[in-house]
Every structure is written in structure tokens, then in C-alpha cells.
Amino acid sequence: MPSLCVVGMQWGDEGKGKLIDYLAAQADVVARYAGGANAGHTVVVNGQKTVLHLLPSGILHKDCLCVVGNGVVVDPGEILEEIALVESHGATVGENLLISDRAQVVMPYHKVLDKVAEAAKGAGKLGTTLRGIGPCYADKASRTGIRMVDLVRPDAFRARLEETLPFVNRLLEQVYGHEALAFDAILAEYTGYGDRLRRFVGDSVTALHRAFGAGKKVLFEGAQGSMLDIDFGTYPFLTSSNASVCGVPAGTGVPPRLVGSVLGVVKAYTTRVGAGPFPTEIHGELGDRIRENGGEFGATTGRPRRCGWLDAVALRYALAINGTDHLAITKLDVLDDQPTLKVCTAYRHGDRVYDTFPSDLAVLGDCEPQYEELAGWQRDITGAQGIEDLPAPALAYLNRIEELLGVPIGIVSVGNERRQTILVESDGLFR
Ligand code: GDP
Ligand code: IMO
Ligand code: MG
């Protein structure tokens, strides 16, 4: 029953989509367990780029069953658009897609609430993706959400909407001064989505249990990053789900003991989109340069990503939470032109030195990262096919990362293409 969870160790956009697509060639099932259309997972195959938000990143492999787990919040219009997109890229979407009947539906009012709540926060806004994620998970926790099982049954959907919309409209009108949303328009639009999605919706929990029972290889797809996890991230500057591996059991119905192994995806530097503390952020020209080299513009919103050096303090924390077995170091090539590289090994705040990740935003916002410097390689590594093709300073950088983090590297990525992937540890990623 081999399985592997691929999960981001930073603030998202580590290159999870690329790696899941790469590893899906060896998998029978790819199951997404959390988040929604806030994710943007980029897959590039032979120059053709596909950005996925809700469909699991195994969708380009025709024999792979892609499961959208119960922990995901599904925007029905968005997933239908994505199905059309991947079909236009040559994929077939049919029995290879299973959307959990227990997954929550992102309703139009969730997106409106996301927008008006952000606007109301003014300068204190989180910089969400405005995909309705927070309000949808809030409804789930309040037990006022609508699930896929309701969406695909017109009578049930009408009944749920009749219950929820009056309250939402009062909130919109009386708290936010926003106009009420029209019942009939939502009913018609979403009933139409339900009709089109019905064939994909089913019991994902049983399907996953059967897959494990049949000895299939299962890949769990993380979205966002561990530092955006609702419990462990930089609260409140984070998303509303358990993005770390902790989200797998709750978001799929697969018990923890069946999560065989964890691959922690680590970008060779750090990025973050939206507001919140970022100790190793690089301001000015150097940060701009890394952003340009790495194409660090949001795959979902197009926003420029904030860029910074690798942060071993935050990473050790993320690795511990996830019980990470192997690292996948991505975007190493983006550092090709740097004469020197920095890695943060501790934070100094006043008299205190932190080598573990503090919860206090005041400390995180105001600490001084303690850096160690390493030599750059100043060579193009995008053609490297094996670890032996990498220049000595690049190997030294990777070795130092392994030493500082105490976790072995399983994969190194040197470009956005599926083939620009170096498998360091060929056995034992799935366990
Ligand atoms: P995800 O959210 O973790 O799936 O990552 P995104 O797709 O949002 O962002 C990663 C970006 O980097 C995408 O544009 C990828 O195509 C690109 N990418 C992934 N791995 C590499 C790599 O090793 N080198 C380079 N240069 N780009 C990469
Ligand atoms: P992937 O899967 C990077 C960030 C947003 C914002 C915060 C809350 O592509 O790595 P939300 O819309 O979730 O309420 O926004 O979380 N965020 C991401 N940042 N990558 C993502 O996903 C993200 N998903 C959410 O920018 O700061
Ligand atoms: Mg992304």
C-alpha cells in the first residue's frame, strides 16, 4: 500500500504541481486533500503550460485516478473551466476524476464575503486570493455549508440555499452595506453546474480505501504551504485549511497510518504572496532580480511574489510538523547568476536568539535573521540530468541544506519542465 504526500514546506508555490505531475507517472491515484481555487499548480510538458487550481496535478496522466478530497472547497464553475482547459490540452476527463460528495461548495457569496471582508480590514488586509476560501471554510465549521452531495440534487440544493441565503444577505446588507444576492440567479447557475458535475461526484472515501486495499500507489497532493496552515502557520496571515500533512486524514478519510511517506517541497529560496511576516525577505534590486529570474508572479492572481533567502528556522519547524522523509529542492536554477547565497540559521530579537520558529508575530516581524553565506556557481544548470552534472558550489549548497535541516534530498528540480527533474533517491520515496 505505498503512498506519498507531496507538501509545501514554505508559504506556497514551491513547485508542488510540477513534482506531482512528475511523480504521478508512478502513481495510480492522486488525491488533493485541502484548499480550493486559491491554489495555482503549474505543470509544463514539452513547452505546454497548464495551471491547475482544483484538479489534481495528475490529470495529464490518463491512467491516474484524480480525487478531489472531502477537505477541498470546490468552486463548481472554476472546476468546469479547468476540465475544459485540460481537455483542450489533450487530456481526457471522465472516470479518471472523482470529486468527493462530502466536499464543500464555494458559493458566489463566499467570494463576495472574501472581498468585502478584505476591504473592511483596510491596511490590515491579509491579501487573500479572493476565491472565497476563508468564508467557505467558516461556513463548513459553522455547519452552514453546502456540500457537493447537495449541489447535485436540485431539491436538496434549493432547500440548502433557502436556508443559507437569507442570513448571508442580511450580513452583506447590514454589516457590509453590500447589495443582496438574488436567489433565482444563484439557483439557476448552480443547478446547472450540479447537472454538469454530477457524473464526477461520488464517495471518494470508499474509493480511496478500495485503492489502498488493492495495493494501488497513492499520491496525496498538498496545496498552499505548511507556513500557511491554519494551525501551524503565521496566524492570521495564512489560509483557512490544514495545508500540512495534518490535513490528509481529515481531507481524504484515509487514516494517518496509511500516509506512508512525506516529500517536503522546498524552493531553493523563499517566496510569499500576500501580507504577513517574512523574516528573510529581500527588498530592492536583488529581490526584484530573483522575482524576474524565477517568474515569481502568482499562478492564481498574477500578483508579484515577495522573494527572500532560504530560511532554515522556518523550514526545520515545517519539516518537523510534517514528519518529512525527503526534501525536493526546486528552482535551484533560479539562483544560477548569484555570486553568493545566504541561508538563515537563526533569528535574533533583542537579546534573544531563536533557532525554533516563534509564534509571536511581533518577534517575526521585527527579528534580525542570522545568515550564513555560501558561494554561488554562476553557471547555467538547467540542462543537468543527474546530480553529478551540478557544479561543486551547487552541490555544496544542497549538502548544507541537508545538514541544516537533517532530512535527505530525494529530488532536485532545475527547470519548470517535467523532464528538468533529477531523481536523487530513486527508491523509497513512496512507502
Ligand atoms: P505550486 O503552487 O507549488 O505548484 O507552484 P506554482 O506552480 O505556483 O509556482 C512554481 C512556478 O515555478 C511555476 O511557474 C513552475 O512552472 C515553476 N517551476 C517549478 N519548478 C521549477 C524549477 O525547478 N525551475 C524553474 N525555473 N521553474 C520552476
Ligand atoms: P499554492 O497551492 C501561495 C495565500 C494568499 C494569502 C493567504 C490567504 O499555489 O501553493 P486565501 O485565498 O487562501 O484565503 O489567502 O494565503 N495563499 C497562497 N500563497 N500559494 C498558494 O497556493 C496560496 N493559497 C493561498 O496569497 O496570503
Ligand atoms: Mg502556486
PDB file of C-alpha atoms in Angstrom, residues 17 20-22 24-25 28-31 41 43 45 50-68 79 82-87 89-99 200 219 221 418:
ATOM      1  CA  GLY A  17       2.352  20.925  -9.184  1.00  0.00           C
ATOM      2  CA  ILE A  20       3.138  15.852  -8.538  1.00  0.00           C
ATOM      3  CA  ASP A  21       2.835  15.683 -12.318  1.00  0.00           C
ATOM      4  CA  TYR A  22       6.326  14.125 -12.460  1.00  0.00           C
ATOM      5  CA  ALA A  24       2.094  10.801 -10.989  1.00  0.00           C
ATOM      6  CA  ALA A  25       3.758   8.748 -13.744  1.00  0.00           C
ATOM      7  CA  ASP A  28      -2.341   5.043  -9.633  1.00  0.00           C
ATOM      8  CA  VAL A  29      -4.180   7.733  -7.695  1.00  0.00           C
ATOM      9  CA  VAL A  30      -3.557  11.429  -6.946  1.00  0.00           C
ATOM     10  CA  ALA A  31      -5.723  12.843  -4.154  1.00  0.00           C
ATOM     11  CA  HIS A  41      -0.222  24.469  -9.592  1.00  0.00           C
ATOM     12  CA  VAL A  43       2.677  21.813 -14.946  1.00  0.00           C
ATOM     13  CA  VAL A  45       5.177  19.357 -20.502  1.00  0.00           C
ATOM     14  CA  THR A  50      -1.169  24.066 -17.678  1.00  0.00           C
ATOM     15  CA  VAL A  51      -2.120  25.885 -14.495  1.00  0.00           C
ATOM     16  CA  LEU A  52      -4.389  23.838 -12.233  1.00  0.00           C
ATOM     17  CA  HIS A  53      -6.353  25.229  -9.313  1.00  0.00           C
ATOM     18  CA  LEU A  54      -8.694  22.432  -8.276  1.00  0.00           C
ATOM     19  CA  LEU A  55      -7.963  19.447 -10.484  1.00  0.00           C
ATOM     20  CA  PRO A  56      -5.200  17.268  -9.052  1.00  0.00           C
ATOM     21  CA  SER A  57      -1.887  17.649 -10.864  1.00  0.00           C
ATOM     22  CA  GLY A  58      -2.006  14.024 -12.045  1.00  0.00           C
ATOM     23  CA  ILE A  59      -4.759  14.899 -14.525  1.00  0.00           C
ATOM     24  CA  LEU A  60      -2.413  14.861 -17.532  1.00  0.00           C
ATOM     25  CA  HIS A  61      -1.700  11.149 -16.926  1.00  0.00           C
ATOM     26  CA  LYS A  62      -4.591   9.251 -18.432  1.00  0.00           C
ATOM     27  CA  ASP A  63      -4.360   6.166 -16.232  1.00  0.00           C
ATOM     28  CA  CYS A  64      -4.248   8.074 -12.996  1.00  0.00           C
ATOM     29  CA  LEU A  65      -7.395   8.439 -10.884  1.00  0.00           C
ATOM     30  CA  CYS A  66      -7.621  12.049  -9.686  1.00  0.00           C
ATOM     31  CA  VAL A  67      -9.551  12.527  -6.460  1.00  0.00           C
ATOM     32  CA  VAL A  68     -10.730  15.882  -5.142  1.00  0.00           C
ATOM     33  CA  ILE A  79     -13.519  23.237 -11.897  1.00  0.00           C
ATOM     34  CA  GLU A  82     -10.409  23.635 -15.724  1.00  0.00           C
ATOM     35  CA  ILE A  83     -11.834  20.445 -17.137  1.00  0.00           C
ATOM     36  CA  ALA A  84     -12.340  22.278 -20.443  1.00  0.00           C
ATOM     37  CA  LEU A  85      -8.786  23.647 -20.255  1.00  0.00           C
ATOM     38  CA  VAL A  86      -7.081  20.298 -19.719  1.00  0.00           C
ATOM     39  CA  GLU A  87      -9.262  18.725 -22.421  1.00  0.00           C
ATOM     40  CA  HIS A  89      -4.545  20.363 -23.830  1.00  0.00           C
ATOM     41  CA  GLY A  90      -5.250  16.800 -24.931  1.00  0.00           C
ATOM     42  CA  ALA A  91      -6.281  15.185 -21.635  1.00  0.00           C
ATOM     43  CA  THR A  92      -9.485  13.214 -21.217  1.00  0.00           C
ATOM     44  CA  VAL A  93     -11.585  13.827 -18.144  1.00  0.00           C
ATOM     45  CA  GLY A  94     -14.166  11.178 -17.342  1.00  0.00           C
ATOM     46  CA  GLU A  95     -13.932   8.246 -14.972  1.00  0.00           C
ATOM     47  CA  ASN A  96     -10.439   9.386 -14.028  1.00  0.00           C
ATOM     48  CA  LEU A  97     -11.925  12.254 -11.981  1.00  0.00           C
ATOM     49  CA  LEU A  98     -13.766  11.739  -8.710  1.00  0.00           C
ATOM     50  CA  ILE A  99     -14.972  14.733  -6.702  1.00  0.00           C
ATOM     51  CA  PHE A 200     -17.879  13.155 -11.362  1.00  0.00           C
ATOM     52  CA  LEU A 219      -0.039  10.285  -4.086  1.00  0.00           C
ATOM     53  CA  GLU A 221      -1.359  16.448  -3.252  1.00  0.00           C
ATOM     54  CA  ARG A 418       8.652  17.802 -16.342  1.00  0.00           C
TER      55      ARG A 418
END
